Amino acid sequence: MNSPTHGRIVAVNGPLVTCEVDEGREVLQNEVAYVMIGDVRLKSEVIRIRGRQIDLQVFENTTGLKVGDSAEFSGELLAATLGPGMLGMIYDGLQNPLAELENDQKFFLRRGQYLPSLDQTRLWDFEPMVQVGTQVRAGQYLGKVTEGLFPHPIMAPLVLLGTWEVEEIKPAGKYTVNDTVAILKSTDSQAQEKVNVMLKQEWPVKRPMRVYEERLLPDTQLLTQCRLIDIFFPLAEGGTSCIPGPFGAGKTVLQQIISRYAETDVVIIVACGERAGEVVETIREFPLLEDPKTGKSLMDRTVIICNTSSMPVAAREASIYTGITLGEYYRQLGLKVLLLADSTSRWAQALRETSARMEEIPGEEAFPAYLESRIAAVYERAGKVRLNTGETGSLTLIGTVSPAGGNFEEPVTQNTLKVVGAFYGLSRTRSDQRRYPAIDPMISWSLYIEQMQESLNTRHENWVELVQKAHNTIFRGDEVRQMMLVVGEEGMGLDDLVVYLKSEIIDAVCLQQDSFDKVDQATSRQRQISDFMLLMEMTDHSFVFESKDQAKAQMTRLQNLFFQLKYCPFEGDDYRRYRSEIESILNGKGVSHP
Amino acid sequence: MIIEHSRIVRVQGDIIAVPATDIAYGELATVKSRRGTSLAQVIRLRGEEVFLQVFAGSRGISTGDTVRFLGHPMQVAFGDALLGRIFNGSGEPIDKGPNLHALPRISIGGPSVNPVRRVIPRGFIETRVPMVDVFNPLVESQKLPIFSAAGEPYNDLLARIGMRANADVVILGGIGLKHDEYLKFRIAFEQAGVLSRTIMFVHTASDPVVERLLVPDMALAVAEQFGVQGKRVLVLLTDMTSFADAMKEIAISMDQVPSNLGYPGSLYSDLASRYEKAVDFDGAGSITILAVTSMPGDDVTHPVPDNTGYITEGQFYLRNGVIEPFGSLSRLKQLVIGKVTRGDHGYIMNSMIRLFARSREVEQKLAMGFDKTSEDERYLKYGRLFYDRFMDLRVDLGINDALDLGWKTLAECFRPDEVEIKQEFIDQYWPA
Ligand SMILES: Nc1ncnc2c1ncn2[C@@H]1O[C@H](COP(=O)(O)OP(=O)(O)OP(=O)(O)O)[C@@H](O)[C@H]1O
Ligand SMILES: [Mg+2]
């Protein structure tokens, strides 16, 4: 093997550092290099090669670096370490475990401090699942350990090509992530190659993990327990969606609530260039919250990747890839994985900052010309797959977008909309009116309704049609509202007014959902169906009113009953009481007068 | 080791270039010219060319002037002796107090706090401004800007909150501050008797533009040290748009491709690295940042307020002399509402805002000449009461009194079933 390549720094421009290597030395695009300031090694990545001049993006603050300082090339691509022990971890964008980063500065991060991503000493109970002589391919399960909630299969390395034979497999027992538990040998008799299989393995973060039999059409609903999403714009397991919205419209709160209540096995939260404080809430609260499905702490199904806005920009770019790679890994284990990225715009801006420093020709709003393909490549890594083991796994991706000026006609939003399957557009008007979640029902869409029709209609026969009807009522209600602004209430017919009032009830009690109320924050599938059917009874009901004032007064009263209902625990006494009061009104007994 | 160089080979905007070796990125230097001595900082190294931004600007710099490299990045003195003192934009005392040479010096723009060493903030900062306390409470360790058009009383509001909030240390960072405004702050703090726990870094409108860049970093570096020592620090920054404009000038001088209206693509990260200094340390003090962001053309989509809104934990809109209920937002409010404050707080807040939105709609409708219904009348009345009792900045009311007044106001205008409040709170608080 060649001696490692060295370089000499010739230019420093913020995190972009240029170095020169000797003629003829091999350098890989996206290879990891270390820039040396005294004895501090700063991790960096090769992002451009021009002859002997190599551009590095340094994942740390470069203050103190001088021309003439040295760089060392590792020969390895930027990679994530994968294996048991990631659940519950809080990593930075380069997968350093933040809680373990103790140093003399106590509160602060120190540059150049890197730790292994997985606990090096913990012992795992390994059970073999194959015998010597078994033929295996990448991703096939050789054995398993138990990690908290589920068996964590130990796979033949995902980077392997072709078929391999198990030459040795270790007996059941306790092993660390670094112990060899199997040895595989190539079935290609010429190659005579062997690999040691450990509990951990590595994967280059920028390469999609395409180790599966086939990709499947996402046709099963992923329940988020957010009514607006689940009922009106459902998301599929293995699907993608984006949440664009102006600042303060509720992107983060929506993702946080989804991260708690979505029905999936693993949740990966990528806090990408956003506020540290928001991650702190998750870090501090999740360990105390119970996952209703498993009875364990929510943290046991969660991994947090955290590269907040004041952390170095280059590492922010990496953080999304680190998150996706972890997601793909859990998918290989046959699990349902949900990845939440907040915000993909910050990631795109990191690309822009680096591109500007490299003096590349800028595209729209100074974003690089390859923005579109980079965004597409990220979302394409989500999906539902049938694995080589025959099992299925899925990786669902929800990314927030933070458009400049709240205007969706900007490059990141537009390029994202081209590739996602569902669009939850948050509107300033709705958030100003405190109509949370501020997903605008007039502009949002889900392409999954069609392909999930069958699964959706298991909620109720004609479910999809009923939802369409409710959606139409919202559209009509909005038309009426706009007309009212022009012709005034007196210019409206009674029928139109009633449509408007009905749409307001749907809005208030179904679309709006208070993330900070213990009952309202999450709605189970069963309750969604039950409450929605009651709401449809109201929508279909032909009320007889004598005057607009009577209509308004009585519909307000009805709205209040629905409103009280939604804050009552499902099927409790209060719930039943309000429900029967509503039903008796709808059964023709009229609105009772106090 | 101090090295002198005397061949300035390039002057462009406020950037100069000198040939030099063994110079560190980020290092500080002094530039001596006919106009005096200015600090400068290395912002790029290219071969043997060193680029520096000159804080006093490049006007009057000649190719024969000397550049002295100081061998360290920008630092600021730190210690209790800073309390009560006033500094200019490059950190020199401008009051007549004793010199501070004996104090230790700390670097500015230090590393980020490890997120796992932060805690969830829980401290409610009562300001006795109902639009803040009731509708958008300020929480210890929050970073919050006041978005304001020109001519609004934003510095008064800043000073008022600065004086009432019972912080251990108050640090004022003036960036392009009018001299009168600076005097007003000083007088207000003096009269309120808080000067002895105040530190001011004041860059005034007549000082060199690039010097603005240092003010937030100095103020926040000092705040951070006090915070680590367990103090609860409040940092007031005014005006951060002036800070962003200085960044724009540097970017343009460096031939950077602007992303929007001339501002560099890094504007978000540049602002964020300052605002993110707001923190509640696990086992030590805290830093709260209240800043002014003036909005050129009263346009919130202008890149500075826009990027700021994406960074901070909410914003107060100051318009026509009042804090606007719509658009103003404290994102940390849920951490204290109903937890530190009374249980009915959240419901009163939501309901009152929703009804005020309706009253605005009614106003608009009537302005267009439509008939007034009896219901409209009630909304109008509510709107008037809301303005007088809550929005008027002169109102000075503790949180519980303000909540009670909220119930009273609702009851004067509406029936309980119109306000969308949980029955248990109606039962408890609705005035008989
Ligand atoms: N579903 C909700 N229920 C109640 N309040 C909400 C909800 N969503 C958002 N809010 C309110 O809006 C505030 C801002 O929400 P959030 O932080 O999610 O905005 P954002 O879109 O992520 O903004 P930014 O782009 O600046 O990060 C929250 O602090 C909260 O007060
Ligand atoms: Mg957010």
Tab-separated table of N, CA, C and O in Angstrom, chain A residues 278-319:
chain	number	residue	atom	x	y	z
A	278	GLU	N	-33.997	24.358	19.739
A	278	GLU	CA	-35.052	23.433	19.320
A	278	GLU	C	-34.626	21.983	19.513
A	278	GLU	O	-35.434	21.128	19.863
A	279	VAL	N	-33.348	21.731	19.275
A	279	VAL	CA	-32.854	20.367	19.473
A	279	VAL	C	-32.848	20.033	20.959
A	279	VAL	O	-33.122	18.909	21.360
A	280	VAL	N	-32.527	21.064	21.752
A	280	VAL	CA	-32.455	20.841	23.194
A	280	VAL	C	-33.796	20.346	23.725
A	280	VAL	O	-33.843	19.440	24.554
A	281	GLU	N	-34.879	20.912	23.198
A	281	GLU	CA	-36.196	20.450	23.648
A	281	GLU	C	-36.345	18.962	23.384
A	281	GLU	O	-36.793	18.210	24.245
A	282	THR	N	-35.956	18.560	22.190
A	282	THR	CA	-36.065	17.139	21.855
A	282	THR	C	-35.147	16.301	22.743
A	282	THR	O	-35.559	15.298	23.319
A	283	ILE	N	-33.910	16.759	22.877
A	283	ILE	CA	-32.931	16.000	23.657
A	283	ILE	C	-33.398	15.824	25.098
A	283	ILE	O	-33.255	14.763	25.697
A	284	ARG	N	-33.955	16.890	25.649
A	284	ARG	CA	-34.325	16.841	27.069
A	284	ARG	C	-35.665	16.166	27.304
A	284	ARG	O	-35.889	15.590	28.363
A	285	GLU	N	-36.570	16.276	26.338
A	285	GLU	CA	-37.923	15.776	26.582
A	285	GLU	C	-38.138	14.337	26.143
A	285	GLU	O	-38.861	13.601	26.799
A	286	PHE	N	-37.512	13.946	25.053
A	286	PHE	CA	-37.765	12.597	24.543
A	286	PHE	C	-37.477	11.506	25.568
A	286	PHE	O	-38.235	10.554	25.679
A	287	PRO	N	-36.372	11.613	26.315
A	287	PRO	CA	-36.111	10.540	27.281
A	287	PRO	C	-37.234	10.408	28.315
A	287	PRO	O	-37.427	9.342	28.887
A	288	LEU	N	-37.998	11.481	28.513
A	288	LEU	CA	-39.053	11.451	29.526
A	288	LEU	C	-40.401	11.030	28.943
A	288	LEU	O	-41.331	10.738	29.678
A	289	LEU	N	-40.497	11.020	27.618
A	289	LEU	CA	-41.780	10.703	27.001
A	289	LEU	C	-41.855	9.219	26.678
A	289	LEU	O	-40.874	8.601	26.306
A	290	GLU	N	-43.064	8.692	26.814
A	290	GLU	CA	-43.234	7.269	26.569
A	290	GLU	C	-43.768	7.049	25.165
A	290	GLU	O	-44.663	7.735	24.710
A	291	ASP	N	-43.180	6.096	24.486
A	291	ASP	CA	-43.691	5.690	23.187
A	291	ASP	C	-44.892	4.785	23.443
A	291	ASP	O	-44.734	3.696	23.994
A	292	PRO	N	-46.102	5.231	23.084
A	292	PRO	CA	-47.306	4.459	23.448
A	292	PRO	C	-47.271	3.039	22.883
A	292	PRO	O	-47.825	2.110	23.454
A	293	LYS	N	-46.582	2.865	21.765
A	293	LYS	CA	-46.584	1.554	21.115
A	293	LYS	C	-45.727	0.545	21.885
A	293	LYS	O	-46.076	-0.613	22.032
A	294	THR	N	-44.599	1.016	22.399
A	294	THR	CA	-43.669	0.086	23.026
A	294	THR	C	-43.601	0.231	24.539
A	294	THR	O	-43.087	-0.635	25.228
A	295	GLY	N	-44.104	1.366	25.041
A	295	GLY	CA	-44.031	1.610	26.477
A	295	GLY	C	-42.649	2.048	26.933
A	295	GLY	O	-42.423	2.308	28.103
A	296	LYS	N	-41.699	2.120	25.976
A	296	LYS	CA	-40.360	2.584	26.348
A	296	LYS	C	-40.234	4.081	26.074
A	296	LYS	O	-41.139	4.710	25.550
A	297	SER	N	-39.064	4.600	26.390
A	297	SER	CA	-38.872	6.025	26.154
A	297	SER	C	-38.776	6.289	24.651
A	297	SER	O	-38.284	5.476	23.883
A	298	LEU	N	-39.280	7.462	24.258
A	298	LEU	CA	-39.256	7.819	22.839
A	298	LEU	C	-37.836	7.865	22.297
A	298	LEU	O	-37.596	7.640	21.121
A	299	MET	N	-36.912	8.182	23.192
A	299	MET	CA	-35.528	8.309	22.767
A	299	MET	C	-35.000	6.978	22.238
A	299	MET	O	-34.091	6.953	21.414
A	300	ASP	N	-35.606	5.872	22.700
A	300	ASP	CA	-35.134	4.555	22.286
A	300	ASP	C	-35.403	4.243	20.816
A	300	ASP	O	-34.936	3.237	20.291
A	301	ARG	N	-36.233	5.067	20.178
A	301	ARG	CA	-36.445	4.814	18.749
A	301	ARG	C	-35.889	5.962	17.909
A	301	ARG	O	-36.152	6.059	16.712
A	302	THR	N	-35.151	6.874	18.560
A	302	THR	CA	-34.773	8.110	17.896
A	302	THR	C	-33.263	8.277	17.800
A	302	THR	O	-32.538	7.904	18.721
A	303	VAL	N	-32.810	8.828	16.683
A	303	VAL	CA	-31.422	9.259	16.565
A	303	VAL	C	-31.465	10.733	16.172
A	303	VAL	O	-32.237	11.119	15.302
A	304	ILE	N	-30.660	11.539	16.841
A	304	ILE	CA	-30.641	12.962	16.520
A	304	ILE	C	-29.303	13.318	15.889
A	304	ILE	O	-28.248	12.985	16.429
A	305	ILE	N	-29.360	13.956	14.725
A	305	ILE	CA	-28.149	14.465	14.094
A	305	ILE	C	-28.279	15.973	14.149
A	305	ILE	O	-29.256	16.531	13.662
A	306	CYS	N	-27.309	16.602	14.738
A	306	CYS	CA	-27.540	17.966	15.115
A	306	CYS	C	-26.376	18.828	14.664
A	306	CYS	O	-25.265	18.699	15.153
A	307	ASN	N	-26.628	19.635	13.653
A	307	ASN	CA	-25.606	20.580	13.237
A	307	ASN	C	-26.296	21.930	13.160
A	307	ASN	O	-26.819	22.316	12.121
A	308	THR	N	-26.336	22.598	14.265
A	308	THR	CA	-27.166	23.790	14.359
A	308	THR	C	-26.469	24.984	13.703
A	308	THR	O	-25.325	24.880	13.276
A	309	SER	N	-27.186	26.110	13.629
A	309	SER	CA	-26.779	27.184	12.726
A	309	SER	C	-25.437	27.815	13.039
A	309	SER	O	-24.810	28.393	12.166
A	310	SER	N	-24.976	27.720	14.300
A	310	SER	CA	-23.689	28.345	14.578
A	310	SER	C	-22.552	27.325	14.475
A	310	SER	O	-21.393	27.666	14.656
A	311	MET	N	-22.897	26.094	14.181
A	311	MET	CA	-21.846	25.099	13.993
A	311	MET	C	-21.330	25.222	12.548
A	311	MET	O	-22.003	25.780	11.701
A	312	PRO	N	-20.130	24.704	12.274
A	312	PRO	CA	-19.515	24.984	10.969
A	312	PRO	C	-20.373	24.574	9.771
A	312	PRO	O	-21.039	23.547	9.773
A	313	VAL	N	-20.325	25.427	8.764
A	313	VAL	CA	-21.205	25.300	7.616
A	313	VAL	C	-20.939	24.030	6.795
A	313	VAL	O	-21.862	23.381	6.312
A	314	ALA	N	-19.686	23.661	6.635
A	314	ALA	CA	-19.383	22.496	5.803
A	314	ALA	C	-19.949	21.230	6.430
A	314	ALA	O	-20.457	20.344	5.743
A	315	ALA	N	-19.910	21.157	7.743
A	315	ALA	CA	-20.446	19.981	8.423
A	315	ALA	C	-21.967	19.948	8.315
A	315	ALA	O	-22.594	18.895	8.398
A	316	ARG	N	-22.545	21.121	8.094
A	316	ARG	CA	-23.987	21.178	7.903
A	316	ARG	C	-24.361	20.469	6.603
A	316	ARG	O	-25.348	19.755	6.527
A	317	GLU	N	-23.548	20.686	5.601
A	317	GLU	CA	-23.806	20.026	4.321
A	317	GLU	C	-23.757	18.505	4.506
A	317	GLU	O	-24.582	17.778	3.999
A	318	ALA	N	-22.787	18.052	5.289
A	318	ALA	CA	-22.624	16.614	5.498
A	318	ALA	C	-23.761	16.024	6.323
A	318	ALA	O	-24.115	14.846	6.171
A	319	SER	N	-24.358	16.830	7.203
A	319	SER	CA	-25.289	16.268	8.185
A	319	SER	C	-26.489	15.576	7.554
A	319	SER	O	-26.950	14.543	8.029
